[in-house]
Short mmCIF file of N, CA and C in Angstrom, two decimals:
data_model
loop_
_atom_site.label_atom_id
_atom_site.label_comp_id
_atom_site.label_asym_id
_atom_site.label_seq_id
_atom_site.Cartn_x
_atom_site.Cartn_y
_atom_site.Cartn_z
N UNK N 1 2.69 65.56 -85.78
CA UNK N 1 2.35 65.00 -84.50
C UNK N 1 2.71 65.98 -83.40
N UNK N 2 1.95 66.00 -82.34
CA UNK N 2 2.08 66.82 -81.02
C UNK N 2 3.44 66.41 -80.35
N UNK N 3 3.41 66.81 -79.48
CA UNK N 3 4.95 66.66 -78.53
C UNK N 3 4.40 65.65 -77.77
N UNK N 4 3.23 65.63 -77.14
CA UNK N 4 2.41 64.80 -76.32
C UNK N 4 2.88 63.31 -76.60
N UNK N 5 2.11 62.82 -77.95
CA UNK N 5 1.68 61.90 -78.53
C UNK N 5 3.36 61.54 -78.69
N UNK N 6 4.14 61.84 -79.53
CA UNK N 6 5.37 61.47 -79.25
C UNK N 6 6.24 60.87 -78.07
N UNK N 7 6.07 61.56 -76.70
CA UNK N 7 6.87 61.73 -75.65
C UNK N 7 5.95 59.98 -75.43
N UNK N 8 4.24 60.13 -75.36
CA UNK N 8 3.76 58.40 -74.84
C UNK N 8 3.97 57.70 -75.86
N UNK N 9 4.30 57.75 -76.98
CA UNK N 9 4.98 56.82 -78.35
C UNK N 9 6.29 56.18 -77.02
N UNK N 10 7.22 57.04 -77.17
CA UNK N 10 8.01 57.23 -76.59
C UNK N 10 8.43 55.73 -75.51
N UNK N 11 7.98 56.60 -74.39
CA UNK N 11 7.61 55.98 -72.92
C UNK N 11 6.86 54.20 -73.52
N UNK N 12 6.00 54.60 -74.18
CA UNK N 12 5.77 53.04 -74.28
C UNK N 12 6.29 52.07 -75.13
N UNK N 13 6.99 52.48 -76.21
CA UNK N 13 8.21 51.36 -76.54
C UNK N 13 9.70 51.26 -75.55
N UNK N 14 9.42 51.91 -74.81
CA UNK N 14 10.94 51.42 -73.46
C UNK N 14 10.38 51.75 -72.16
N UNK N 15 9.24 50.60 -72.32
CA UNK N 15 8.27 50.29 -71.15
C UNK N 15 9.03 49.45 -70.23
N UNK N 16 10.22 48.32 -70.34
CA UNK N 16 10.83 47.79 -69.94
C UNK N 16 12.26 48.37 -68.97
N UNK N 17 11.77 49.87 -69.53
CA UNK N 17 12.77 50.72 -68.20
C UNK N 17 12.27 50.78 -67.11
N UNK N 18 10.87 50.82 -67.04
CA UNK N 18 9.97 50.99 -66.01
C UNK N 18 9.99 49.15 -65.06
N UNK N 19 10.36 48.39 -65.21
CA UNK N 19 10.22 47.74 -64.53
C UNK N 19 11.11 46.86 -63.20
N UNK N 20 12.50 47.31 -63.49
CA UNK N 20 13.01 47.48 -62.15
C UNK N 20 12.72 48.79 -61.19
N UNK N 21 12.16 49.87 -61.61
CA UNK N 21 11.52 50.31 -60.75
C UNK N 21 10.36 50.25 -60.05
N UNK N 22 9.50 49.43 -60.81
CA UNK N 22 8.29 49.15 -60.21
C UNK N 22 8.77 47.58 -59.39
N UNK N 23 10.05 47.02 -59.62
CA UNK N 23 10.23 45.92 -58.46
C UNK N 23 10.81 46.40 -57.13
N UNK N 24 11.64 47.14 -57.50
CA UNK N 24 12.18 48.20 -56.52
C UNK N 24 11.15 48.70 -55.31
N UNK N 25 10.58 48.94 -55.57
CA UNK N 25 9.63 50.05 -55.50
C UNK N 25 8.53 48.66 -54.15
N UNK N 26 8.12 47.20 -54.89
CA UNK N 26 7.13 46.61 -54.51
C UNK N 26 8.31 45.93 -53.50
N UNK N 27 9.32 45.58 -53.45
CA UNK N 27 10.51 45.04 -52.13
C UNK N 27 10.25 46.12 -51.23
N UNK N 28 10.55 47.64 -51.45
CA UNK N 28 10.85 47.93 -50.42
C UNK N 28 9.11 48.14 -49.72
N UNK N 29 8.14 48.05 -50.40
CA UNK N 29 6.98 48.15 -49.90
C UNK N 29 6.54 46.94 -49.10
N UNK N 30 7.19 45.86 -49.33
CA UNK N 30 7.01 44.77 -48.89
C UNK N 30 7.52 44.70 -47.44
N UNK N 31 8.77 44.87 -47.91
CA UNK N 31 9.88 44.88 -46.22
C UNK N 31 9.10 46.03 -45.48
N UNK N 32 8.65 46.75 -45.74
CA UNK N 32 8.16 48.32 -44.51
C UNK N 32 6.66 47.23 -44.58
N UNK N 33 6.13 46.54 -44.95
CA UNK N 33 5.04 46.13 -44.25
C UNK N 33 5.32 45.73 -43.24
N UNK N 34 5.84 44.49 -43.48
CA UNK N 34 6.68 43.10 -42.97
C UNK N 34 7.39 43.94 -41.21
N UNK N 35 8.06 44.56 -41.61
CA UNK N 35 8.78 45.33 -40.38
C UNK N 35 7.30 46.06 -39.59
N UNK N 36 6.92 46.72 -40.10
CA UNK N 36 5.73 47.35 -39.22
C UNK N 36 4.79 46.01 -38.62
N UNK N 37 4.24 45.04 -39.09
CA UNK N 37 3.70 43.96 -38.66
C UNK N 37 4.35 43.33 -37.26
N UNK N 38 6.13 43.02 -37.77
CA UNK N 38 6.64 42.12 -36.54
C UNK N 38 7.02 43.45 -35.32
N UNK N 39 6.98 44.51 -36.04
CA UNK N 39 6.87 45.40 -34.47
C UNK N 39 5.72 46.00 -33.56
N UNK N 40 4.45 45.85 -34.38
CA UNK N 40 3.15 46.11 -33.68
C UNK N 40 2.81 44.58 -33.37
N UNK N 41 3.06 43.53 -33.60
CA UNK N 41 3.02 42.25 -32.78
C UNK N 41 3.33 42.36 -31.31
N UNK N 42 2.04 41.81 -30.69
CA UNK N 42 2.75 42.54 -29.08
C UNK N 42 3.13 40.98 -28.61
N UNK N 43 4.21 41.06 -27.95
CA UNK N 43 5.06 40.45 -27.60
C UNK N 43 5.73 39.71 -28.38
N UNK N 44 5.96 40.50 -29.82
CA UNK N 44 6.87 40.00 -30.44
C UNK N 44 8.56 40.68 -30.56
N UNK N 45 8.70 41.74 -29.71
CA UNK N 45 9.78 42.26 -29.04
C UNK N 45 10.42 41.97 -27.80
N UNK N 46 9.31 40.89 -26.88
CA UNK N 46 9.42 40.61 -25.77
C UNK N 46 11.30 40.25 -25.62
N UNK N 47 11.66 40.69 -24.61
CA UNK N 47 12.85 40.06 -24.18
C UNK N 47 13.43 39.99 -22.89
N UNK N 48 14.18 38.92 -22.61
CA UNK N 48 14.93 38.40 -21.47
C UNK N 48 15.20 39.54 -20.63
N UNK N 49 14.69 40.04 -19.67
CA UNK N 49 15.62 41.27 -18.88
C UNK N 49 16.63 41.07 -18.07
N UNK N 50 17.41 42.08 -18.28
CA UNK N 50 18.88 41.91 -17.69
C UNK N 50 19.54 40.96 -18.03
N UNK N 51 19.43 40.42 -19.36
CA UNK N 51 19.99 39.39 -20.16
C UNK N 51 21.43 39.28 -20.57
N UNK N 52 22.02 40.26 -20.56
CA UNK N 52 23.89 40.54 -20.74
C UNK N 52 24.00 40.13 -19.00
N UNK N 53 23.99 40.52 -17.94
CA UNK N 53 23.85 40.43 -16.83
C UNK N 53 24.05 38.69 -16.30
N UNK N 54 22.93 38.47 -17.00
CA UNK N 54 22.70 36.42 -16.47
C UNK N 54 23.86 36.06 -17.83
N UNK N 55 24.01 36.43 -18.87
CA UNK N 55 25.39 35.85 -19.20
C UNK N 55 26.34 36.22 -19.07
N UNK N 56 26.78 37.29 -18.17
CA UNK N 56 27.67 37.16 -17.44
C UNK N 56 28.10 36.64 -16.19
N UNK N 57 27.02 36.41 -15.97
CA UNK N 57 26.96 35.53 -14.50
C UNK N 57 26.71 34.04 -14.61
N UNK N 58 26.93 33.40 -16.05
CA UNK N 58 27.01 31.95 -16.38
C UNK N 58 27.72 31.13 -15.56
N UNK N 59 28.71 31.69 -15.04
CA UNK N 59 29.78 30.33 -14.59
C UNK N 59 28.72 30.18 -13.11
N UNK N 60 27.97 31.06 -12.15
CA UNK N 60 27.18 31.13 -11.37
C UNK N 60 26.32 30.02 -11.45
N UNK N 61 25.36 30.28 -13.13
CA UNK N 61 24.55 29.27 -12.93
C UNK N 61 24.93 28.43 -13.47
N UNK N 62 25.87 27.90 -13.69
CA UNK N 62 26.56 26.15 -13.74
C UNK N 62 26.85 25.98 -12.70
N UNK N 63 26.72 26.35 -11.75
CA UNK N 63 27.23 26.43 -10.30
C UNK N 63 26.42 25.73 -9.69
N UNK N 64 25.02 26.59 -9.70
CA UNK N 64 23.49 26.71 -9.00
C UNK N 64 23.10 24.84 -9.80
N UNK N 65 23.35 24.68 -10.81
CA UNK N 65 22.81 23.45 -11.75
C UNK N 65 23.53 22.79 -10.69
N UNK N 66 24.20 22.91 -10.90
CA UNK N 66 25.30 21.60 -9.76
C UNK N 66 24.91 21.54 -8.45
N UNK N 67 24.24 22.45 -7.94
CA UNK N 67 23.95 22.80 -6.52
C UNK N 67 22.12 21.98 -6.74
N UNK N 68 21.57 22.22 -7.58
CA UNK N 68 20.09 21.58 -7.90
C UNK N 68 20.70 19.95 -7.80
N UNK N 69 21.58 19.59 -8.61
CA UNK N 69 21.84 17.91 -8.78
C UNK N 69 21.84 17.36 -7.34
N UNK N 70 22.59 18.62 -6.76
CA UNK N 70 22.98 17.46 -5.30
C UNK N 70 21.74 17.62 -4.81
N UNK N 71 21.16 18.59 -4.36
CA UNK N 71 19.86 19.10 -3.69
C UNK N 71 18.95 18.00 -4.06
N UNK N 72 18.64 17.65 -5.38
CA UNK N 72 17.62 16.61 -5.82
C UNK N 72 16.20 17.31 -5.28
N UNK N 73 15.92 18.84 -5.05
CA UNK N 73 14.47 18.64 -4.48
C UNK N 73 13.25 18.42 -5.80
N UNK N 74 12.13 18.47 -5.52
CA UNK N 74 11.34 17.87 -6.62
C UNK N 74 9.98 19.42 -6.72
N UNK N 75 10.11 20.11 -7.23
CA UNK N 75 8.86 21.33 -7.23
C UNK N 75 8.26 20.63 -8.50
N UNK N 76 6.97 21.08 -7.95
CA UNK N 76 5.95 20.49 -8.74
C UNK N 76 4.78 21.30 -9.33
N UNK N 77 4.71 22.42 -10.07
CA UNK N 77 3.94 23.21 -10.40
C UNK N 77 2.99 22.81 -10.95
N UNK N 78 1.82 23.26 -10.69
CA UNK N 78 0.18 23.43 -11.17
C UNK N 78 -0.72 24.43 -11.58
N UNK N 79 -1.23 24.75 -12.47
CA UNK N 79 -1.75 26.29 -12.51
C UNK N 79 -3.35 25.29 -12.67
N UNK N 80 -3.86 26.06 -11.53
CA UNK N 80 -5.77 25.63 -11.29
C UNK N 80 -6.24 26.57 -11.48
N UNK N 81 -7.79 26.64 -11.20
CA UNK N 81 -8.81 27.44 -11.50
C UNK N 81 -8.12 28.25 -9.93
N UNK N 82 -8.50 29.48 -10.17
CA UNK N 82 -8.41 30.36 -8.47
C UNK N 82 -9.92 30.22 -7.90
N UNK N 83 -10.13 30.07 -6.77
CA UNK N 83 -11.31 30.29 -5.84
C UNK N 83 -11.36 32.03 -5.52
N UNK N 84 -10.33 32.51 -5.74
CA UNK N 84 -10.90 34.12 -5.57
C UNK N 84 -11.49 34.73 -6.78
N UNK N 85 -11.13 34.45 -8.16
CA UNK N 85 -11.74 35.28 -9.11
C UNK N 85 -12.16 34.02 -10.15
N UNK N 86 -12.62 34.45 -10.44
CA UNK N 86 -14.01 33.32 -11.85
C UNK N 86 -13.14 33.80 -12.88
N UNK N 87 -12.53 32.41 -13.18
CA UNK N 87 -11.98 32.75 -14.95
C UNK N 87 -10.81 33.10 -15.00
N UNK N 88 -9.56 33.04 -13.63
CA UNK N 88 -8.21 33.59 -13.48
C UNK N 88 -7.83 31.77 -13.06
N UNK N 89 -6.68 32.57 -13.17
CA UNK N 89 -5.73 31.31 -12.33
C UNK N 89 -5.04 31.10 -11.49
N UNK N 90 -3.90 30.56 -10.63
CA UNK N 90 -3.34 30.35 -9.09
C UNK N 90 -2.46 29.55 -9.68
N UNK N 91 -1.56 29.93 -9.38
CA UNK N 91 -0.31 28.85 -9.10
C UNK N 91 0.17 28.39 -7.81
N UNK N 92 -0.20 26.76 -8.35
CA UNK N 92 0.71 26.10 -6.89
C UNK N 92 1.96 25.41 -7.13
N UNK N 93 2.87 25.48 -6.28
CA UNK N 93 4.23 25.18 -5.66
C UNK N 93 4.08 23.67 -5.12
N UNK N 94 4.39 22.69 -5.22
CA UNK N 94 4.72 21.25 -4.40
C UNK N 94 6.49 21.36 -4.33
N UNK N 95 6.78 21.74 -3.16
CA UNK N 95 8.31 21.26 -2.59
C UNK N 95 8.37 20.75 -1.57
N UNK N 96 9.65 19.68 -2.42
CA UNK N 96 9.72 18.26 -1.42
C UNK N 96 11.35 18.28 -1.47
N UNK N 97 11.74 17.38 -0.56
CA UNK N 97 13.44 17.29 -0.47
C UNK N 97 13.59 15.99 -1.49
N UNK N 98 14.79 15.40 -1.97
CA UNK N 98 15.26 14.26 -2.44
C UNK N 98 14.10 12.77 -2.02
N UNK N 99 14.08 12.77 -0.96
CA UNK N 99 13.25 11.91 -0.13
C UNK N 99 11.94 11.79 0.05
N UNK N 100 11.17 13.24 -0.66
CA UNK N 100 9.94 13.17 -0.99
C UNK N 100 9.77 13.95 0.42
N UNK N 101 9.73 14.71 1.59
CA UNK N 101 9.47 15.13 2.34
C UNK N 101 9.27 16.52 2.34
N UNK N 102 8.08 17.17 2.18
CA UNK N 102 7.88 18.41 2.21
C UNK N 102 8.36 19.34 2.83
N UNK N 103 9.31 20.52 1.78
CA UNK N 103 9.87 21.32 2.41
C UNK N 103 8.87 22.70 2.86
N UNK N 104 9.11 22.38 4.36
CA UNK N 104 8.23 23.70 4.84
C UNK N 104 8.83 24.96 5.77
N UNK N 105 8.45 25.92 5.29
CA UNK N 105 8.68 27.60 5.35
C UNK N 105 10.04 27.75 4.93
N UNK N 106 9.99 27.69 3.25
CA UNK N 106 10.72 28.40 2.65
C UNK N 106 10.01 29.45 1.76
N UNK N 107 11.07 30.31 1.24
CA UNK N 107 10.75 31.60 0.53
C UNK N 107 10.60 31.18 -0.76
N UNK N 108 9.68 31.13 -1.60
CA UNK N 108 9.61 30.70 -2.92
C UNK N 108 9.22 31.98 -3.72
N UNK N 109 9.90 32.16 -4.63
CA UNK N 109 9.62 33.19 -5.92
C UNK N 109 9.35 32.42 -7.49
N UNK N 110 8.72 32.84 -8.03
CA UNK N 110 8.55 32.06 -8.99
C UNK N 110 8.29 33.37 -10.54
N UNK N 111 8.72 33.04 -11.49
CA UNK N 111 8.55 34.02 -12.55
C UNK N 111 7.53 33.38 -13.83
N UNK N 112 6.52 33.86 -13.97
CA UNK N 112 5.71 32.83 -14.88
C UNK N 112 5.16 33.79 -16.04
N UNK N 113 5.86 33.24 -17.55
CA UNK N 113 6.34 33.90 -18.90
C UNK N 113 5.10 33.09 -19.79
N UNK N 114 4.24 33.96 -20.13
CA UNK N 114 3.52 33.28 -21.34
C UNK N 114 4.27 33.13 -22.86
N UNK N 115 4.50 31.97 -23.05
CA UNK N 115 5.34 32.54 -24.32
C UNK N 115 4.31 33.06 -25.56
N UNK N 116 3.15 33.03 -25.91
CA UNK N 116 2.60 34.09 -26.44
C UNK N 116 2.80 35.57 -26.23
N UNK N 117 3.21 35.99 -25.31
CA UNK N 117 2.97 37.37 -24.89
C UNK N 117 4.24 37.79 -23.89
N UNK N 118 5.47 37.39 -24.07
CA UNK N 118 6.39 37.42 -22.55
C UNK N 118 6.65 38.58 -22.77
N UNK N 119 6.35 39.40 -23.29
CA UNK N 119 5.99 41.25 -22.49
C UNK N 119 4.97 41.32 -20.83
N UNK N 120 4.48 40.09 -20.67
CA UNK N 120 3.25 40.05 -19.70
C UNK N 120 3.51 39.42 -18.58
N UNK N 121 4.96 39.16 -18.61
CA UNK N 121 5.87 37.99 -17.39
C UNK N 121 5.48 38.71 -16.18
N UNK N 122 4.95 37.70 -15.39
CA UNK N 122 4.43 37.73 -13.91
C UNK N 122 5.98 37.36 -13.06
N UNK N 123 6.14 38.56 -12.16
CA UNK N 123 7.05 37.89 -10.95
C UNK N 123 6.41 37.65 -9.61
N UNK N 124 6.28 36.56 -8.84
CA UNK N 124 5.01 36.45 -7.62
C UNK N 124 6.20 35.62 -6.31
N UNK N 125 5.43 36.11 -5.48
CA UNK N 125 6.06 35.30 -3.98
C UNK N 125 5.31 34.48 -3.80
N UNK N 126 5.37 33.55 -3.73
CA UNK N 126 4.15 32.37 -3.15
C UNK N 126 3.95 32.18 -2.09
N UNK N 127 2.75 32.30 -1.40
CA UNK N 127 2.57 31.68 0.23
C UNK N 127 2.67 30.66 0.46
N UNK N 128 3.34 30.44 1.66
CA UNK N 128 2.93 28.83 2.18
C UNK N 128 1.76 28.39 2.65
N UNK N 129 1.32 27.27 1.99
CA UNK N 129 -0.27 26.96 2.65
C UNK N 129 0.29 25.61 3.14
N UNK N 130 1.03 24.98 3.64
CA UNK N 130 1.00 24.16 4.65
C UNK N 130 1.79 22.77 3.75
N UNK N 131 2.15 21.83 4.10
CA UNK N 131 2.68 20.23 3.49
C UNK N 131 3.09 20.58 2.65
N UNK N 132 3.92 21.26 2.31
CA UNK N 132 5.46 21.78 1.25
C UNK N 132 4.02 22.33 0.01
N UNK N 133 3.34 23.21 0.08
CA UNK N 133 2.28 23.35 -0.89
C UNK N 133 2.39 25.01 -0.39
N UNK N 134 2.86 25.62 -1.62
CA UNK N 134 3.17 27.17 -1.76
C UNK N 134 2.02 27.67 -2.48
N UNK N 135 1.64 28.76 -2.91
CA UNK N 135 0.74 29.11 -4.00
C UNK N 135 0.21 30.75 -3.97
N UNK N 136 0.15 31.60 -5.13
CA UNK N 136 -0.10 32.76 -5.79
C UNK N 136 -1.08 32.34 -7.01
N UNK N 137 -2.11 33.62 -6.87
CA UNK N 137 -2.60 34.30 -7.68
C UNK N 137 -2.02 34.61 -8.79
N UNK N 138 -2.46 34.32 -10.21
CA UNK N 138 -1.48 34.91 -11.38
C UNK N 138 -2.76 35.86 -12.26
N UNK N 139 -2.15 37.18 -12.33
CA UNK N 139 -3.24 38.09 -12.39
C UNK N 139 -3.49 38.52 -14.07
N UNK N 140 -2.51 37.23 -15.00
CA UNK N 140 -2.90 37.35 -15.96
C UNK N 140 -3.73 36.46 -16.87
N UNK N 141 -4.60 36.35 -18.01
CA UNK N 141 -4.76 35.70 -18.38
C UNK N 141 -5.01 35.21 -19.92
N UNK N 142 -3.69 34.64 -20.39
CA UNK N 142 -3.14 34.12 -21.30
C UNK N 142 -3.10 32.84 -21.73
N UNK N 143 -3.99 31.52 -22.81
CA UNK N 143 -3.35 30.44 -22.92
C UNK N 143 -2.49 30.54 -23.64
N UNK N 144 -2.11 29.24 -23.41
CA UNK N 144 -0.98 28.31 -24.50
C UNK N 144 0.20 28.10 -22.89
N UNK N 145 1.25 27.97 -24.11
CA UNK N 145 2.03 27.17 -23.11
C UNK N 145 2.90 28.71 -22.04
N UNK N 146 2.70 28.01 -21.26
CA UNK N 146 3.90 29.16 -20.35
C UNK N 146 5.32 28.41 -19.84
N UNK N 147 6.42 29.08 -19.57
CA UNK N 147 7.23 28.95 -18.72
C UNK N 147 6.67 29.41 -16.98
N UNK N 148 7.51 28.28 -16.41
CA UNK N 148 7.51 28.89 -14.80
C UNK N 148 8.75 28.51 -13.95
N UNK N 149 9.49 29.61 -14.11
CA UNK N 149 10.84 29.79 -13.31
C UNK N 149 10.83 29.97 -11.73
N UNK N 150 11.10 29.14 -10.78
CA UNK N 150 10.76 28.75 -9.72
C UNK N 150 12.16 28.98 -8.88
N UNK N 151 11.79 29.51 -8.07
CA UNK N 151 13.54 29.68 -7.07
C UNK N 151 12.94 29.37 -5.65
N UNK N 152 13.57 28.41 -5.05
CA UNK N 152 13.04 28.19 -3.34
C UNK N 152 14.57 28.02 -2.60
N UNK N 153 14.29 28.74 -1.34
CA UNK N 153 15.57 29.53 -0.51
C UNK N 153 14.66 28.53 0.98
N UNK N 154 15.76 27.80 1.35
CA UNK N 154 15.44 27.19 2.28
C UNK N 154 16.68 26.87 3.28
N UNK N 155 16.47 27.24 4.57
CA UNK N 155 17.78 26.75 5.43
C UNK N 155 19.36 27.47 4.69
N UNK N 156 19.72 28.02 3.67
CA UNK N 156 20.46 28.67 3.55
C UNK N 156 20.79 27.71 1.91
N UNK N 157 20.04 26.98 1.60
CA UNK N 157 20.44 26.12 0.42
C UNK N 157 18.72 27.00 -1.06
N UNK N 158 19.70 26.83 -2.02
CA UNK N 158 19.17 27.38 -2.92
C UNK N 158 18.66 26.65 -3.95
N UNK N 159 17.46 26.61 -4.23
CA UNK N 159 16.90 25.53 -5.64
C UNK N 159 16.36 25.98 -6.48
N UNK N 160 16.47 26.08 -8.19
CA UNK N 160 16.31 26.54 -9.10
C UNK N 160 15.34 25.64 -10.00
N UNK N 161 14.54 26.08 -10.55
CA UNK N 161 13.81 25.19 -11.45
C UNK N 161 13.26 26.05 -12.45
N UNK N 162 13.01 25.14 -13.48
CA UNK N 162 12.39 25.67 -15.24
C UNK N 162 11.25 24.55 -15.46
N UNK N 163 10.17 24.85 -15.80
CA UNK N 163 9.13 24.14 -16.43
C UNK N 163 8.06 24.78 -17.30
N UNK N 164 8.35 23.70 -18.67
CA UNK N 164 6.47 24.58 -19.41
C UNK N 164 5.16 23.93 -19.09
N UNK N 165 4.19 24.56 -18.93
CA UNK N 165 3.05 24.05 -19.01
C UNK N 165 2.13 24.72 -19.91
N UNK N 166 0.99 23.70 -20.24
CA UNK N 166 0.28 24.43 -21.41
C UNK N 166 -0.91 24.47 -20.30
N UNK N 167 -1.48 25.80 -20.11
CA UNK N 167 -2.45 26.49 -20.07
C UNK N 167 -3.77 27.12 -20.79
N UNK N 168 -5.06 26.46 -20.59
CA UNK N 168 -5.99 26.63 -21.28
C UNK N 168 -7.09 27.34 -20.27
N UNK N 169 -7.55 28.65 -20.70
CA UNK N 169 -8.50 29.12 -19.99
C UNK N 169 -9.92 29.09 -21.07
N UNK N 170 -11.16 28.65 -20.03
CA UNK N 170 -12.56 28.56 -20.73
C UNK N 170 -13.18 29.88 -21.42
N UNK N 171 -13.75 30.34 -22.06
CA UNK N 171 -14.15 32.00 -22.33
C UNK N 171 -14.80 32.74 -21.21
N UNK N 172 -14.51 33.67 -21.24
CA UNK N 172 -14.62 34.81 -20.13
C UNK N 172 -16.04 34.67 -19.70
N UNK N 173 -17.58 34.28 -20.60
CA UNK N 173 -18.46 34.41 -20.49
C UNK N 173 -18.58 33.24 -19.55
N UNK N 174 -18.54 32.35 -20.05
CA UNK N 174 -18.50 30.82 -19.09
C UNK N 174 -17.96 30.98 -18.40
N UNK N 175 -16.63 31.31 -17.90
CA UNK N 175 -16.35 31.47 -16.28
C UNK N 175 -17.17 32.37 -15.32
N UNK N 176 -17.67 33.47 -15.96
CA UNK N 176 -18.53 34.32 -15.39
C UNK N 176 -19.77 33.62 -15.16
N UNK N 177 -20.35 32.78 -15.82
CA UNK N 177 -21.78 32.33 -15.69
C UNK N 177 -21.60 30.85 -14.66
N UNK N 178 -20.30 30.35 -15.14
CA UNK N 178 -20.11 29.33 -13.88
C UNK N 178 -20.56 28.04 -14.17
N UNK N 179 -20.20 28.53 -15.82
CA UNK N 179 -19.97 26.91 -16.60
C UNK N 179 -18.81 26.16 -16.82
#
């Protein structure tokens, strides 16, 4: 017999050496998919900015919470169709005091996080358009649900708010055609 024919005699009666390496081998091929997938996921890295920062500044916002309780004001967010662009959206602001009385000409900022995509977080100033009714342009466009982090600075008193809303936009073609 050849050396050949021997050596695959061989190899194939301790075929069973070969198979923690071929598991070996299909884990780590697995995990380097798996890892390349959840890091080309876009906004699946997304994160909190300046996030060590706001927990260090916790005892602050247990502060600010306590400062919202007494305040009692009521913001009321809406995301509508925009009248400036076909197929975008606008966010409006409703602030009112405890009493339901519209708070007017304060500074409102608002931060609005798609959670599909919060690599794409909008920060906006809202105008006042008149009867505690603020409102911005949001120049992205993402459904599903969003966050909208709302801060209104009024008279020297500060109000904080968190809300999700689910957001559904029509297809690009139909807003364009003006269906």
């Amino acid at each position: 017999m050849t050396q050949g024919v021997i050596v695959l005699r061989s190899l194939v009666a301790n075929r069973w050496v070969f198979v923690p390496v071929f598991m070996l081998a299909a884990v780590v091929t697995a995990a380097v998919l798996v890892v390349t997938l959840a890091v080309n996921d876009r906004g699946a890295t997304a994160a909190e900015p300046d996030y060590y920062r706001k927990g260090a500044a916790w005892d602050e916002w247990k502060k600010q919470l306590a400062m919202n309780g007494v305040l009692r004001w009521v913001v009321t967010p809406n995301v509508v169709a925009s009248h400036a662009h076909a197929g975008r959206a606008r966010l409006q602001l409703s602030v009112a005091d405890k009493h339901g009385m519209p708070i007017e000409g304060a500074i409102v900022h608002a931060d609005v996080i798609p959670i599909l995509d919060g690599d794409a977080r909008v920060a906006l100033v809202l105008a006042h358009d008149g009867a505690g009714q603020y409102s911005a342009e949001l120049p992205i466009r993402i459904g599903g649900q969003w966050e909208i982090r709302s801060t209104v600075e009024w008279h020297g008193s500060r109000f904080c708010d968190r809300v999700r809303r689910t957001v559904e936009f029509q297809s690009q073609h139909a807003a364009e055609s003006g269906q």
